[in-house]
Coordinates of N, CA and C in Angstrom, one line a residue:
X1 N 91.4 -17.2 -36.4 CA 90.5 -17.7 -35.4 C 89.5 -16.6 -34.9
X2 N 89.8 -15.4 -35.2 CA 88.9 -14.3 -34.8 C 88.1 -13.7 -35.9
X3 N 88.1 -14.2 -37.1 CA 87.4 -13.6 -38.2 C 86.0 -13.4 -37.9
X4 N 85.4 -14.3 -37.2 CA 83.9 -14.2 -36.9 C 83.6 -12.9 -36.0
X5 N 84.6 -12.3 -35.4 CA 84.4 -11.2 -34.6 C 84.5 -9.8 -35.4
X6 N 85.0 -9.9 -36.6 CA 85.2 -8.6 -37.3 C 83.8 -8.0 -37.6
X7 N 83.7 -6.8 -37.3 CA 82.4 -6.0 -37.4 C 81.6 -6.0 -36.2
X8 N 82.0 -6.8 -35.2 CA 81.2 -6.8 -33.9 C 81.4 -5.5 -33.2
X9 N 80.4 -4.9 -32.7 CA 80.5 -3.6 -31.9 C 80.3 -3.9 -30.4
X10 N 80.9 -3.0 -29.6 CA 80.8 -3.2 -28.2 C 81.2 -1.9 -27.5
X11 N 80.8 -1.7 -26.2 CA 81.2 -0.6 -25.5 C 82.4 -0.9 -24.6
X12 N 83.4 0.0 -24.7 CA 84.6 -0.2 -23.8 C 84.6 1.0 -22.8
X13 N 85.0 0.7 -21.6 CA 85.1 1.8 -20.6 C 86.5 2.2 -20.4
X14 N 86.8 3.5 -20.7 CA 88.1 4.0 -20.5 C 88.3 4.4 -19.0
X15 N 89.4 3.9 -18.4 CA 89.6 4.1 -17.0 C 90.9 4.7 -16.6
X16 N 91.9 4.6 -17.5 CA 93.3 5.0 -17.2 C 94.0 5.6 -18.4
X17 N 94.7 6.7 -18.2 CA 95.5 7.3 -19.3 C 97.0 6.9 -19.0
X18 N 97.7 6.4 -19.9 CA 99.1 6.1 -19.7 C 99.9 6.7 -20.9
X19 N 101.1 7.3 -20.6 CA 101.9 7.9 -21.6 C 103.4 8.0 -21.2
X20 N 104.2 8.1 -22.2 CA 105.6 8.5 -22.0 C 106.0 9.5 -23.0
X21 N 107.2 9.8 -23.3 CA 107.6 10.8 -24.2 C 107.5 10.3 -25.7
X22 N 107.0 9.1 -25.9 CA 106.9 8.5 -27.2 C 105.5 8.2 -27.7
X23 N 104.6 7.8 -26.7 CA 103.3 7.2 -27.0 C 102.3 7.5 -25.9
X24 N 101.0 7.4 -26.3 CA 99.9 7.6 -25.3 C 98.8 6.6 -25.6
X25 N 98.3 6.0 -24.5 CA 97.2 5.0 -24.7 C 96.2 5.2 -23.5
X26 N 95.0 4.8 -23.8 CA 93.9 4.8 -22.8 C 93.6 3.3 -22.5
X27 N 93.8 2.9 -21.2 CA 93.4 1.6 -20.8 C 91.9 1.5 -20.8
X28 N 91.4 0.3 -21.2 CA 89.9 0.1 -21.2 C 89.5 -1.2 -20.6
X29 N 88.3 -1.2 -20.2 CA 87.7 -2.5 -19.8 C 86.7 -2.9 -20.9
X30 N 86.8 -4.1 -21.3 CA 86.0 -4.6 -22.5 C 85.1 -5.7 -21.9
X31 N 84.0 -6.0 -22.6 CA 83.1 -7.0 -22.2 C 83.7 -8.4 -22.3
X32 N 83.2 -9.3 -21.5 CA 83.7 -10.7 -21.5 C 83.4 -11.2 -22.9
X33 N 84.3 -12.0 -23.4 CA 84.2 -12.6 -24.7 C 84.9 -11.8 -25.8
X34 N 85.4 -10.6 -25.5 CA 86.2 -9.8 -26.4 C 87.6 -10.2 -26.2
X35 N 88.3 -10.9 -27.2 CA 89.7 -11.3 -26.9 C 90.6 -10.0 -26.8
X36 N 91.5 -10.1 -25.9 CA 92.4 -9.0 -25.7 C 93.7 -9.4 -25.0
X37 N 94.7 -8.6 -25.0 CA 95.9 -8.9 -24.4 C 95.8 -8.6 -22.9
X38 N 97.0 -8.7 -22.2 CA 97.0 -8.4 -20.8 C 96.5 -7.0 -20.4
X39 N 96.8 -6.0 -21.3 CA 96.4 -4.6 -21.0 C 95.6 -4.1 -22.1
X40 N 94.3 -4.4 -22.1 CA 93.4 -3.8 -23.2 C 93.5 -2.3 -23.2
X41 N 93.7 -1.7 -24.4 CA 93.9 -0.3 -24.5 C 93.6 0.2 -25.9
X42 N 93.5 1.5 -26.0 CA 93.4 2.2 -27.3 C 94.6 3.1 -27.4
X43 N 95.4 2.9 -28.4 CA 96.5 3.8 -28.6 C 96.0 5.1 -29.3
X44 N 96.2 6.2 -28.7 CA 95.6 7.5 -29.2 C 96.6 8.4 -29.9
X45 N 97.9 8.4 -29.5 CA 98.9 9.2 -30.2 C 100.3 8.7 -30.0
X46 N 101.1 9.0 -31.0 CA 102.5 8.6 -31.0 C 103.4 9.5 -31.7
X47 N 104.6 9.6 -31.3 CA 105.6 10.5 -32.0 C 106.0 10.0 -33.3
X48 N 106.5 10.9 -34.2 CA 107.0 10.5 -35.5 C 108.1 9.4 -35.3
X49 N 108.0 8.3 -36.1 CA 108.9 7.2 -36.1 C 108.6 6.2 -35.1
X50 N 107.5 6.3 -34.3 CA 107.1 5.3 -33.4 C 105.9 4.6 -33.9
X51 N 105.9 3.2 -33.8 CA 104.8 2.4 -34.2 C 103.8 2.3 -33.1
X52 N 102.5 2.3 -33.4 CA 101.5 2.2 -32.4 C 101.6 1.0 -31.5
X53 N 102.1 -0.1 -32.0 CA 102.3 -1.3 -31.2 C 103.3 -1.1 -30.0
X54 N 104.0 0.0 -30.0 CA 104.9 0.2 -28.9 C 104.1 0.5 -27.6
X55 N 102.9 0.8 -27.7 CA 102.0 1.0 -26.5 C 102.0 -0.2 -25.6
X56 N 102.1 -1.4 -26.2 CA 102.1 -2.6 -25.4 C 103.3 -2.6 -24.5
X57 N 104.5 -2.3 -25.0 CA 105.7 -2.2 -24.2 C 105.7 -1.1 -23.1
X58 N 105.1 0.0 -23.5 CA 105.0 1.1 -22.6 C 104.1 0.7 -21.4
X59 N 103.0 0.1 -21.6 CA 102.1 -0.3 -20.6 C 102.7 -1.3 -19.6
X60 N 103.6 -2.1 -20.1 CA 104.3 -3.1 -19.2 C 105.5 -2.4 -18.5
X61 N 106.1 -1.4 -19.1 CA 107.2 -0.8 -18.5 C 106.9 0.5 -17.7
X62 N 107.8 1.4 -17.7 CA 107.7 2.7 -17.0 C 106.9 3.7 -17.8
X63 N 105.9 4.3 -17.2 CA 105.1 5.3 -17.8 C 104.4 6.2 -16.8
X64 N 104.0 7.4 -17.3 CA 103.2 8.3 -16.4 C 101.7 7.9 -16.7
X65 N 100.9 8.5 -15.8 CA 99.5 8.3 -16.1 C 98.7 8.5 -14.8
X66 N 97.4 8.2 -15.0 CA 96.5 8.3 -13.9 C 95.1 7.9 -14.3
X67 N 94.3 7.6 -13.2 CA 92.9 7.2 -13.4 C 92.1 8.4 -13.9
X68 N 91.3 8.1 -14.9 CA 90.4 9.1 -15.4 C 89.0 8.8 -15.1
X69 N 88.1 9.8 -15.2 CA 86.7 9.5 -15.0 C 86.2 8.5 -16.0
X70 N 85.5 7.5 -15.6 CA 85.1 6.4 -16.5 C 84.3 7.0 -17.7
X71 N 84.8 6.8 -18.9 CA 84.1 7.2 -20.1 C 83.8 6.0 -20.9
X72 N 82.7 6.0 -21.6 CA 82.4 4.8 -22.4 C 82.5 5.2 -23.9
X73 N 83.2 4.4 -24.6 CA 83.4 4.6 -26.1 C 82.9 3.4 -26.8
X74 N 82.2 3.7 -27.9 CA 81.7 2.6 -28.8 C 82.9 2.1 -29.7
X75 N 83.1 0.8 -29.8 CA 84.2 0.3 -30.5 C 83.6 -0.8 -31.5
X76 N 84.4 -1.0 -32.6 CA 84.1 -2.0 -33.5 C 85.4 -2.8 -33.9
X77 N 85.3 -4.1 -33.9 CA 86.5 -4.9 -34.2 C 86.7 -4.9 -35.7
X78 N 87.9 -4.6 -36.0 CA 88.3 -4.6 -37.4 C 89.8 -5.0 -37.5
X79 N 90.3 -5.2 -38.7 CA 91.7 -5.6 -38.9 C 92.3 -4.7 -39.9
X80 N 93.4 -4.1 -39.6 CA 94.1 -3.3 -40.5 C 95.6 -3.7 -40.5
X81 N 96.1 -4.0 -41.6 CA 97.6 -4.4 -41.6 C 98.4 -3.2 -41.4
X82 N 99.3 -3.2 -40.5 CA 100.2 -2.1 -40.2 C 101.4 -2.1 -41.1
X83 N 101.7 -1.1 -41.8 CA 102.9 -1.1 -42.8 C 103.9 -0.1 -42.3

């Protein structure tokens, strides 16, 4: 259902850093019309043996973090199968 969005570029605004001892993610604000889950984010680092998708659980649960100065990052929608 989202194939028509592949390749679309947009600006996301980073506003919060969240992390625990396993994974780190940057919460972002995305433009209206960009489909996303409850906590739009960019996963930026993870420990060996941890899958990037664990960031979703971390953001719902306990984590450290704080508000960061709003930074804008250029993004492009793509699909990569995680193995």
